[in-house]
Amino acid sequence: MVYYIHMVKKSFRYRIYPNNAQATLLDKHFGCTRLIYNWALGEKIKVYQESGESLSRYKLQDQLPEMKRTDRPWLAEVNAQSLQASLINLDRAFMNFFKHKSKFPRFKKKNHRQSFQVPQRGQIDFESGKLIIPKFLEGIRCKVSRRFEGETKTFTVSKTTTGKYFVSVLVETLDEIPNKPTPTEQGTIGIDVGIKDFCTLSTGEKIENPKHLREELARLKVLQRRVCKKKKGSKNRKKAVLKVARLHEKISNRRNDFLHKLTHRLTGDNQTDSLAIEDLNIAGMMKNHCLSQAVADVSWSEFFRQLEYKAEWRGKNLMKIGRFEPSSRTCDACGTVNRELKLSDREWTCACGTAHDRDELAARNIKRFALT
């Protein structure tokens, strides 16, 4: 197999354990960067409504020194580059909106996940196990689970709704990436995702859907009812909300663990040179109130995202077929399209006499359409 050296950006996430003083300063960073983001968003909306013009990031950035000197001197307590990074993130949010990749930017809330970025002068001291960033030069205790080699780009410090602190380090590494081979019939696997089974492979293998949310749904409802019975603003309500957040975090961690293990297995098989998937309208499916909860639980978007970058790292081809291809209705023996099938029909027999399992047929057809 032929390899080539390629610059690859990878993210490494570590949990950090700040002391009380460091936690207070981190919370100030979260609050100040959130304030600058919301202020800039409000200014851009106001200027556009009054004059129809777009307020640039640089004009907003020029106002930061004056804000520190006059009405908001406490902004000087946090890293200046982190404040500027908030304006860059807002600019990126507007770009994604105009490219129809996301919704219109929204104001950030204090009780949601908090984060700020450090674009320069950050490092992980592997020997002492500390995170060193501006304003925290003494270092924050860090659980170093794995090491990395390469040029560090951005440090993103975050705080979850359960009160845990993490840092994500974006690293640019020089990796050996194998050249992608030509897709072959024997080396290609078709993948059909579903709700009953998480996915079905063209080989006939079915991956069971773990249904992490459904398993915890009864407990989640109990905890949410307890929140509703607590007085707003009370300490008991905050404790109840924390229990709900911890359960959601547990569900999310289990789901991510399952997805990483599955995508690692699919992209790491030496006998596989290509993977074929279907381009689904997941956003449209989420609008169906009967399916939205189940679709959100399987997290197809995250599954496809992980498949995409892991296939790139391992030199595999990832092929997509159109979402309107009748993959589960087309007999792969004679080519007949059965347009009378209902969603509840999981098995059907073609006029040519061939019996089909709908999911297995879809996976085989996804593979066939991708190769033609």
Short mmCIF file of C-alpha atoms in Angstrom, two decimals, residues 6 21-22 28 40 59 72-73 88 106 126 133 144 152-153 158 163 186 205 220 261-262 277 290 305 315 347-348 350:
data_model
loop_
_atom_site.label_atom_id
_atom_site.label_comp_id
_atom_site.label_asym_id
_atom_site.label_seq_id
_atom_site.Cartn_x
_atom_site.Cartn_y
_atom_site.Cartn_z
CA HIS A 6 -0.44 14.82 4.72
CA ALA A 21 -9.48 30.54 42.27
CA GLN A 22 -8.92 29.13 38.79
CA LYS A 28 -15.23 35.08 34.29
CA ALA A 40 -21.82 41.99 18.94
CA LYS A 59 -15.33 47.66 13.58
CA ARG A 72 -16.74 47.56 31.45
CA PRO A 73 -13.25 47.65 33.03
CA ILE A 88 -14.58 35.52 14.92
CA ARG A 106 -28.89 33.08 18.52
CA PHE A 126 2.76 16.36 29.62
CA ILE A 133 -2.81 29.30 28.85
CA VAL A 144 -3.44 13.62 30.25
CA THR A 152 -1.08 23.26 18.39
CA LYS A 153 -3.59 25.68 16.86
CA SER A 158 -15.43 24.38 28.09
CA GLY A 163 -20.02 21.49 36.16
CA GLN A 186 -15.62 -7.37 -3.14
CA GLU A 205 -24.88 -8.26 9.22
CA LEU A 220 -35.65 10.98 32.78
CA LYS A 261 -16.40 1.97 18.31
CA LEU A 262 -18.66 1.17 15.36
CA ILE A 277 -24.11 5.29 2.39
CA CYS A 290 -43.69 10.58 15.40
CA ARG A 305 -19.56 12.67 10.22
CA GLY A 315 -7.54 5.81 3.02
CA GLU A 347 -40.24 -8.15 4.13
CA TRP A 348 -41.67 -8.58 0.65
CA CYS A 350 -40.97 -9.81 -5.81
#
